[in-house]
Coordinates of C-alpha atoms in Angstrom, one line a residue:
N1284 CA -42.9 49.9 -100.3
L1285 CA -44.9 47.0 -101.8
Q1286 CA -44.2 43.6 -99.9
V1287 CA -46.0 40.2 -100.1
S1288 CA -46.5 38.8 -96.6
S1289 CA -45.7 35.2 -97.0
P1290 CA -42.8 32.8 -95.7
D1291 CA -42.5 31.3 -99.1
V1292 CA -42.2 34.6 -101.2
W1293 CA -39.2 37.0 -101.1
P1294 CA -40.1 40.7 -100.6
I1295 CA -40.2 42.9 -103.5
P1296 CA -37.9 46.1 -103.0
A1297 CA -39.5 49.5 -103.8
V1298 CA -38.2 50.8 -107.1
P1299 CA -37.3 54.8 -107.4
L1300 CA -39.3 56.7 -110.0
L1301 CA -36.4 57.6 -112.1
S1302 CA -35.1 54.1 -112.6
M1303 CA -38.2 52.9 -114.1
L1304 CA -37.0 54.7 -117.2
V1305 CA -34.4 52.0 -117.9
P1306 CA -34.7 48.3 -117.8
L1307 CA -33.7 46.7 -114.5
S1308 CA -32.5 43.1 -113.9
P1309 CA -34.0 41.5 -110.9
P1310 CA -31.6 40.6 -107.9
A1311 CA -30.1 37.2 -108.5
L1312 CA -31.3 36.0 -105.3
L1313 CA -35.0 36.8 -105.8
P1314 CA -37.2 34.5 -107.2
P1315 CA -39.6 35.7 -110.2
L1316 CA -43.1 37.0 -109.5
T1317 CA -44.5 33.9 -111.2
D1318 CA -43.5 31.9 -107.9
L1319 CA -46.8 33.3 -106.4
T1320 CA -48.5 30.9 -108.5
S1321 CA -46.7 27.9 -107.2
P1322 CA -48.8 25.3 -105.0
M1323 CA -46.4 26.0 -102.0
S1324 CA -46.8 29.7 -102.0
Q1325 CA -50.6 29.4 -102.7
A1326 CA -50.9 27.1 -99.7
S1327 CA -48.9 29.6 -97.6
L1328 CA -51.0 32.5 -98.6
L1329 CA -54.2 30.5 -97.9
R1330 CA -52.9 29.6 -94.4
L1331 CA -52.1 33.3 -93.7
K1332 CA -55.6 34.4 -95.1
K1333 CA -57.3 31.8 -92.5
K1334 CA -55.1 32.8 -89.7
K1335 CA -56.3 36.4 -90.3
Q1336 CA -59.9 35.1 -90.4
K1337 CA -59.7 33.4 -87.1
N1338 CA -62.2 34.7 -84.4
N1339 CA -62.9 37.7 -86.8
E1340 CA -66.3 38.5 -86.0
L1341 CA -66.8 41.0 -88.9
M1342 CA -66.0 38.5 -91.5
A1343 CA -67.8 35.6 -89.8
D1344 CA -70.7 33.9 -91.7
V1345 CA -71.4 31.0 -89.2
H1346 CA -71.5 30.8 -85.4
F1347 CA -70.8 27.8 -83.3
V1348 CA -72.9 27.7 -79.9
L1349 CA -70.9 25.3 -77.7
G1350 CA -71.7 23.5 -74.6
P1351 CA -75.0 22.6 -72.9
P1352 CA -78.1 25.0 -72.6
G1353 CA -77.5 27.6 -69.7
A1354 CA -73.7 27.3 -70.1
T1355 CA -72.9 27.9 -73.8
R1356 CA -70.2 29.9 -75.7
T1357 CA -70.6 31.3 -79.0
V1358 CA -67.6 31.2 -81.3
P1359 CA -67.6 32.8 -84.7
A1360 CA -66.1 31.2 -87.8
H1361 CA -66.1 30.8 -91.6
N1362 CA -67.8 28.1 -93.7
S1363 CA -65.0 28.1 -96.1
V1364 CA -62.9 26.9 -93.3
F1365 CA -65.3 24.3 -92.4
Y1366 CA -66.2 22.9 -96.1
T1367 CA -66.9 19.5 -95.4
M1368 CA -69.4 20.4 -92.7
F1369 CA -71.3 22.7 -95.0
Y1370 CA -70.9 21.2 -98.4
G1371 CA -69.9 17.6 -97.9
D1372 CA -71.8 14.5 -96.4
L1373 CA -72.1 16.4 -93.1
A1374 CA -73.7 19.5 -94.6
E1375 CA -75.6 21.8 -92.4
V1376 CA -76.8 25.0 -94.1
K1377 CA -77.4 27.3 -90.9
S1378 CA -75.7 30.5 -89.8
E1379 CA -75.8 29.1 -86.3
I1380 CA -74.9 25.7 -85.4
H1381 CA -75.5 24.2 -81.8
I1382 CA -73.0 21.7 -80.7
P1383 CA -73.9 20.8 -77.0
D1384 CA -71.7 17.7 -76.8
V1385 CA -68.3 19.2 -77.3
E1386 CA -66.3 21.2 -74.8
P1387 CA -65.7 24.9 -75.8
V1388 CA -62.1 24.7 -75.1
A1389 CA -61.7 21.5 -77.2
F1390 CA -63.5 23.1 -80.1
L1391 CA -61.3 26.2 -80.0
I1392 CA -58.2 23.7 -80.1
L1393 CA -59.9 22.2 -83.1
L1394 CA -60.7 25.7 -84.7
K1395 CA -57.0 26.7 -84.2
Y1396 CA -55.9 23.6 -86.2
M1397 CA -58.6 24.1 -88.9
Y1398 CA -57.3 27.8 -89.4
S1399 CA -53.5 27.4 -88.9
D1400 CA -52.6 23.8 -88.9
E1401 CA -51.1 24.3 -85.5
I1402 CA -51.9 21.9 -82.7
D1403 CA -51.7 23.2 -79.1
L1404 CA -53.1 20.5 -76.8
E1405 CA -53.9 20.9 -73.2
A1406 CA -53.3 17.9 -70.7
D1407 CA -57.0 18.2 -69.2
M1408 CA -58.5 18.6 -72.7
V1409 CA -57.0 16.0 -74.8
L1410 CA -59.9 13.4 -74.5
A1411 CA -62.4 16.2 -75.2
T1412 CA -60.5 17.2 -78.2
L1413 CA -60.1 13.9 -79.5
Y1414 CA -63.9 13.5 -79.4
A1415 CA -64.1 16.7 -81.1
A1416 CA -61.5 15.5 -83.9
K1417 CA -63.4 12.3 -84.3
K1418 CA -66.8 13.8 -84.6
Y1419 CA -65.7 16.1 -87.4
I1420 CA -63.3 13.7 -89.0
V1421 CA -59.9 15.5 -88.5
P1422 CA -57.5 12.7 -88.5
A1423 CA -54.3 14.7 -88.1
L1424 CA -55.6 16.2 -84.9
A1425 CA -57.0 12.9 -83.7
K1426 CA -53.6 11.3 -84.3
A1427 CA -51.8 14.1 -82.3
C1428 CA -54.2 13.4 -79.5
I1429 CA -53.5 9.8 -79.6
N1430 CA -49.7 10.4 -79.4
F1431 CA -50.1 12.8 -76.5
L1432 CA -52.1 10.3 -74.6
E1433 CA -49.7 7.4 -75.3
T1434 CA -46.7 9.6 -73.9
S1435 CA -48.8 10.7 -70.9
L1436 CA -49.6 7.1 -69.6
K1437 CA -49.4 7.0 -65.6
A1438 CA -50.7 4.6 -63.3
K1439 CA -53.5 7.0 -62.1
N1440 CA -54.8 7.4 -65.7
A1441 CA -54.2 4.2 -67.4
C1442 CA -57.5 2.6 -66.7
V1443 CA -59.5 5.5 -67.6
L1444 CA -57.5 5.8 -71.0
L1445 CA -58.1 2.2 -71.7
S1446 CA -61.8 2.8 -71.3
Q1447 CA -61.8 5.8 -73.4
S1448 CA -59.4 4.3 -76.0
R1449 CA -62.2 1.5 -76.4
L1450 CA -64.8 3.9 -76.7
F1451 CA -63.2 5.9 -79.4
E1452 CA -62.1 2.5 -81.1
E1453 CA -58.5 3.3 -81.1
P1454 CA -56.8 -0.1 -81.0
E1455 CA -53.2 1.2 -80.9
L1456 CA -53.9 3.0 -77.9
T1457 CA -55.8 0.4 -76.3
Q1458 CA -52.7 -2.1 -76.7
R1459 CA -50.4 0.6 -75.1
C1460 CA -52.6 0.9 -72.2
L1461 CA -52.9 -2.7 -71.6
E1462 CA -49.2 -3.2 -71.9
F1463 CA -48.8 -0.3 -69.3
I1464 CA -51.3 -1.8 -67.0
D1465 CA -49.8 -5.4 -67.1
A1466 CA -46.2 -3.9 -66.4
Q1467 CA -47.4 -1.7 -63.5
A1468 CA -50.4 -3.6 -62.4
E1469 CA -50.0 -3.0 -58.6
M1470 CA -49.8 0.7 -59.0
V1471 CA -52.6 0.9 -61.4
L1472 CA -54.9 -1.3 -59.3
R1473 CA -54.1 1.0 -56.3
S1474 CA -55.1 4.3 -58.2
E1475 CA -58.4 6.0 -57.9
G1476 CA -58.6 5.7 -61.7
F1477 CA -59.3 2.0 -61.4
C1478 CA -62.5 2.6 -59.3
E1479 CA -63.8 4.9 -62.2
I1480 CA -63.9 2.3 -65.2
D1481 CA -67.0 0.6 -66.4
R1482 CA -67.8 -3.1 -65.6
Q1483 CA -66.6 -4.4 -69.2
T1484 CA -63.3 -2.5 -68.8
L1485 CA -62.8 -4.2 -65.4
E1486 CA -63.3 -7.6 -66.8
I1487 CA -60.8 -7.0 -69.6
I1488 CA -58.3 -6.0 -66.9
I1489 CA -58.9 -8.4 -64.1
T1490 CA -58.9 -11.5 -66.7
R1491 CA -55.6 -10.8 -68.3
E1492 CA -52.9 -13.5 -68.1
A1493 CA -50.0 -10.9 -68.1
F1494 CA -51.3 -9.1 -65.2
N1495 CA -48.0 -8.7 -63.2
T1496 CA -49.1 -8.7 -59.5
K1497 CA -50.3 -10.8 -56.5
E1498 CA -53.8 -12.1 -56.6
E1499 CA -54.5 -10.5 -53.1
V1500 CA -53.7 -7.1 -54.7
V1501 CA -56.3 -8.1 -57.5
F1502 CA -58.9 -9.1 -54.8
E1503 CA -58.6 -5.8 -52.9
A1504 CA -58.9 -3.7 -56.0
L1505 CA -62.1 -5.6 -56.9
L1506 CA -63.6 -4.9 -53.4
N1507 CA -62.6 -1.1 -53.9
W1508 CA -64.0 -1.0 -57.3
A1509 CA -67.3 -2.6 -56.1
E1510 CA -67.7 -0.1 -53.2
A1511 CA -67.4 2.8 -55.9
E1512 CA -69.7 1.1 -58.4
C1513 CA -72.4 0.7 -55.7
K1514 CA -72.2 4.3 -54.6
R1515 CA -72.5 5.5 -58.3
Q1516 CA -75.7 3.4 -58.6
G1517 CA -77.0 4.1 -55.0
L1518 CA -76.8 0.4 -54.1
P1519 CA -75.8 -1.5 -51.1
V1520 CA -72.2 -2.4 -51.3
T1521 CA -71.5 -5.8 -52.8
P1522 CA -68.9 -7.1 -55.5
G1523 CA -71.7 -9.3 -57.0
N1524 CA -70.4 -12.1 -59.1
K1525 CA -67.3 -10.3 -60.0
R1526 CA -65.5 -12.1 -57.4
H1527 CA -65.4 -15.2 -59.5
L1528 CA -62.8 -13.2 -61.7
V1529 CA -60.2 -13.4 -58.9
R1530 CA -58.1 -16.5 -58.8
I1531 CA -58.5 -17.0 -55.1
P1532 CA -57.0 -20.5 -55.1
T1533 CA -53.7 -19.0 -56.2
M1534 CA -53.3 -17.0 -53.1
T1535 CA -51.3 -18.6 -50.3
L1536 CA -53.4 -19.9 -47.5
E1537 CA -52.3 -17.2 -45.1
E1538 CA -53.3 -14.5 -47.7
F1539 CA -56.8 -16.1 -48.0
A1540 CA -57.3 -16.5 -44.3
K1541 CA -56.3 -13.0 -43.5
R1542 CA -58.3 -11.1 -45.9
A1543 CA -60.6 -12.7 -48.6
A1544 CA -62.1 -15.3 -45.9
Q1545 CA -63.1 -12.4 -43.8
A1546 CA -64.4 -9.9 -46.4
D1547 CA -68.0 -11.1 -46.3
I1548 CA -68.2 -11.5 -50.0
L1549 CA -68.0 -15.4 -50.0
T1550 CA -70.9 -17.7 -49.0
L1551 CA -70.1 -20.0 -46.0
E1552 CA -70.1 -22.8 -48.7
E1553 CA -67.6 -21.2 -50.8
T1554 CA -65.2 -20.2 -47.8
H1555 CA -65.4 -23.9 -46.5
A1556 CA -64.8 -25.3 -50.1
I1557 CA -61.8 -23.1 -50.5
F1558 CA -60.2 -24.0 -47.1
L1559 CA -60.7 -27.8 -48.0
W1560 CA -59.1 -27.1 -51.4
Y1561 CA -56.0 -25.8 -49.6
T1562 CA -55.8 -28.5 -47.1
A1563 CA -57.6 -31.7 -48.3
T1564 CA -56.2 -34.5 -50.3
N1565 CA -59.3 -34.9 -52.3
K1566 CA -59.9 -31.2 -53.4
P1567 CA -63.4 -30.1 -54.0
R1568 CA -64.6 -28.5 -57.2
L1569 CA -64.2 -24.6 -57.1
D1570 CA -66.0 -21.9 -59.2
F1571 CA -62.9 -19.9 -59.3
P1572 CA -59.7 -19.9 -61.8
L1573 CA -57.1 -22.2 -60.5
T1574 CA -54.0 -21.4 -62.5
K1575 CA -51.9 -18.5 -61.6
R1576 CA -51.3 -15.6 -63.8
K1577 CA -48.4 -15.9 -66.2
G1578 CA -47.4 -12.3 -65.6
L1579 CA -44.7 -10.9 -67.7
S1580 CA -41.4 -12.6 -68.9
P1581 CA -38.5 -10.3 -68.1
Q1582 CA -35.7 -10.1 -70.5
R1583 CA -32.0 -9.1 -69.8
C1584 CA -30.0 -7.1 -71.9
H1585 CA -26.3 -8.0 -71.2
R1586 CA -23.8 -5.5 -72.2
F1587 CA -20.4 -7.2 -71.7
Q1588 CA -18.8 -10.0 -73.5
S1589 CA -16.8 -11.4 -70.5
S1590 CA -16.3 -11.0 -66.8
V1591 CA -13.2 -11.3 -64.7
Y1592 CA -11.8 -10.6 -61.4
R1593 CA -8.4 -9.5 -60.1
S1594 CA -7.1 -9.4 -56.6
N1595 CA -6.3 -5.8 -56.7
Q1596 CA -9.6 -4.5 -58.1
W1597 CA -13.1 -4.1 -58.3
Q1598 CA -13.6 -2.6 -54.9
Y1599 CA -16.6 -1.0 -53.1
R1600 CA -16.3 1.9 -50.6
G1601 CA -19.6 3.6 -51.2
H1602 CA -18.7 5.0 -54.7
C1603 CA -21.4 4.9 -57.3
D1604 CA -21.3 2.7 -60.5
S1605 CA -23.5 4.2 -63.2
I1606 CA -24.1 3.8 -67.0
Q1607 CA -26.4 5.8 -69.2
F1608 CA -28.6 4.1 -72.0
A1609 CA -31.3 4.7 -74.4
V1610 CA -33.7 2.4 -76.4
D1611 CA -35.3 2.5 -79.8
R1612 CA -38.8 1.6 -78.5
R1613 CA -40.8 1.9 -75.3
V1614 CA -39.9 -0.8 -72.8
F1615 CA -40.3 -1.1 -68.9
I1616 CA -37.2 -1.2 -66.9
A1617 CA -37.8 -3.8 -63.9
G1618 CA -34.4 -3.8 -62.3
L1619 CA -30.6 -4.3 -62.8
S1620 CA -28.3 -7.3 -62.6
L1621 CA -25.0 -7.0 -60.6
Y1622 CA -21.7 -8.8 -60.2
G1623 CA -21.0 -10.3 -56.8
S1624 CA -18.0 -11.2 -54.8
S1625 CA -14.9 -13.0 -56.3
S1626 CA -13.8 -14.3 -52.9
G1627 CA -16.6 -16.7 -52.0
K1628 CA -20.2 -16.4 -50.8
A1629 CA -21.2 -12.8 -49.7
E1630 CA -23.9 -10.5 -48.9
Y1631 CA -24.3 -7.0 -50.3
S1632 CA -26.4 -4.1 -49.6
V1633 CA -27.2 -2.0 -52.5
K1634 CA -29.0 1.2 -53.6
I1635 CA -30.1 1.1 -57.2
E1636 CA -31.8 4.1 -59.1
L1637 CA -33.0 4.9 -62.4
K1638 CA -32.9 8.7 -63.5
R1639 CA -33.6 11.1 -66.2
L1640 CA -32.2 14.5 -66.2
G1641 CA -31.2 13.9 -62.6
M1642 CA -34.7 12.9 -61.6
V1643 CA -35.2 9.7 -59.7
L1644 CA -37.8 7.7 -61.5
A1645 CA -37.4 4.4 -59.7
Q1646 CA -35.1 3.2 -56.7
N1647 CA -34.8 0.4 -54.1
L1648 CA -32.6 -0.1 -51.2
T1649 CA -32.1 -3.8 -50.6
K1650 CA -29.7 -6.8 -50.2
F1651 CA -28.7 -9.6 -52.3
M1652 CA -26.6 -12.7 -51.9
S1653 CA -23.8 -13.8 -54.3
D1654 CA -22.3 -17.2 -54.5
G1655 CA -18.8 -16.4 -55.3
S1656 CA -19.2 -17.2 -59.2
G1657 CA -19.2 -14.7 -62.2
N1658 CA -22.8 -15.0 -62.4
T1659 CA -25.1 -11.9 -62.4
F1660 CA -27.6 -11.4 -59.6
P1661 CA -31.0 -9.6 -60.2
V1662 CA -32.0 -6.6 -58.2
W1663 CA -35.6 -5.2 -58.7
F1664 CA -36.8 -1.8 -58.4
E1665 CA -40.1 -1.5 -56.3
H1666 CA -42.0 -0.9 -59.5
S1667 CA -41.2 -1.1 -63.1
V1668 CA -40.6 2.2 -65.0
Q1669 CA -41.8 2.8 -68.6
V1670 CA -38.8 4.5 -70.5
E1671 CA -39.5 6.2 -73.9
Q1672 CA -37.5 5.7 -77.1
D1673 CA -34.6 7.8 -77.9
I1674 CA -34.3 9.5 -74.5
C1675 CA -31.4 9.0 -72.2
Y1676 CA -31.6 7.4 -68.9
T1677 CA -29.1 6.7 -66.1
A1678 CA -29.0 3.3 -64.2
S1679 CA -26.9 3.6 -60.9
A1680 CA -25.8 1.2 -58.1
V1681 CA -24.1 1.9 -54.9
L1682 CA -22.9 -1.3 -53.1
D1683 CA -21.6 -2.2 -49.7
G1684 CA -20.2 -5.4 -49.1
S1685 CA -17.3 -7.8 -49.9
N1686 CA -14.8 -5.4 -51.6
L1687 CA -13.4 -7.8 -54.2
S1688 CA -15.9 -8.7 -56.9
Y1689 CA -16.2 -9.5 -60.5
F1690 CA -16.4 -6.9 -63.2
G1691 CA -17.3 -6.8 -66.9
Q1692 CA -15.0 -6.4 -69.9
E1693 CA -15.2 -5.9 -73.6
G1694 CA -18.4 -3.7 -73.3
M1695 CA -20.6 -3.0 -76.3
T1696 CA -22.1 0.4 -77.2
E1697 CA -25.0 -1.2 -78.8
V1698 CA -26.9 -4.5 -77.9
Q1699 CA -29.9 -5.9 -79.7
C1700 CA -32.2 -7.8 -77.4
G1701 CA -35.0 -9.3 -79.5
K1702 CA -36.9 -6.3 -81.1
V1703 CA -35.4 -3.6 -78.7
A1704 CA -31.9 -2.0 -79.4
F1705 CA -30.0 -0.6 -76.3
Q1706 CA -27.3 2.0 -76.6
F1707 CA -24.9 2.8 -73.9
Q1708 CA -22.5 5.7 -73.0
C1709 CA -20.5 6.7 -70.0
S1710 CA -22.2 8.5 -67.0
W1711 CA -20.9 11.4 -65.1
D1712 CA -22.4 10.1 -61.9
S1713 CA -20.1 7.0 -62.2
T1714 CA -17.3 7.5 -59.5
N1715 CA -16.2 3.9 -59.2
G1716 CA -14.8 3.2 -62.7
T1717 CA -17.9 1.7 -64.3
G1718 CA -18.3 2.9 -68.1
V1719 CA -19.1 1.5 -71.5
Q1720 CA -15.8 -0.7 -71.8
G1721 CA -16.0 -2.3 -68.3
G1722 CA -17.2 -2.2 -65.0
Q1723 CA -20.4 -3.0 -62.8
I1724 CA -24.1 -3.1 -64.1
P1725 CA -23.6 -5.8 -66.7
E1726 CA -27.4 -6.2 -67.4
L1727 CA -30.6 -4.0 -67.5
I1728 CA -33.8 -6.1 -66.8
F1729 CA -36.8 -5.1 -68.8
C1730 CA -40.2 -6.1 -70.2
A1731 CA -41.0 -5.2 -73.8

């Protein structure tokens, strides 16, 4: 049997010898053989040919020697696949090419893409693969690496990725890292990754107006970074002049006295001047920024058009109010706003959660006071959570307090908040009546 092995070409059936004596009409569903010359078929055959060549030692006409001397790995390849490298501006007419600055695993990922157009990234090799893709000008692979990194942002790696994005000159990734760091500043500053960054990246982070954390946390992080940097350079531990990046006067007097004043990084003159700045009418001049960081400005997505109360409903007996939502762009969910008592001032204990596929991403067990009005009352998560676009999340609240409360009506399935569109649907977790049309959880608090 004669068959053409290509996803874009139909197989040609075997023809019995006797039947060749009479004309045959091709099957109606089979394309003519001339389709083999179409650009799509040629591309498919070329990809198939390249796949068969991959790692084929017998057909190889070039070898890449990867890694530093003493720890090299040799990979066979074909100059037809690396046309630009051999015949373009990057041409190297050699049968063996040494590449000491590219990780072997990262190069194999690059090689797989060059042969098959398939991208198979590994989490611990993405940065190395990005370097290889940039080095050999493979924009599609570089873009895939950037997308992978953007969706892999966490507090522990955000600072390192920021540093690398600047090194690779990737402004979109840099901006994503900065937005993430602003929103989850405290977790980022307390991470080990913060202590691994270079001085210039440190200054970019510490001087940001949108940095959403207390100044004492910034101060503590700077001390940790300084200690790590001094160890890397084999120097005595000292934060040097970077202490002037911290907005010490924006701390409370108690915060300053408990930690910064006793950290042995300020001179006696500086300490004395700061104490006078807190207490004296005529404040001395300080060499520290005096204005508090602006931080982020939370927005609220309100999903009801009205709120009401009735004497025989909305009640809390430890049941769960829950709603599902999705957004059309990445945002950070910082908390929920809830309705309070409809029978005067009252205190509520509440547990709020944010989940995805049953996994808790954020929660908080706290209390809030309501004033008897139909207003909403914010309840914050311990840390804001990045939520991805077009993915379903579940927000829940379990309240304990005054039984009778306000509740929302005329709920909307879609709400536009600035540049962000929220979509809502009912949650199976809801056991207290909350749904799209009415109930609790009137607002999601977010930063875009």
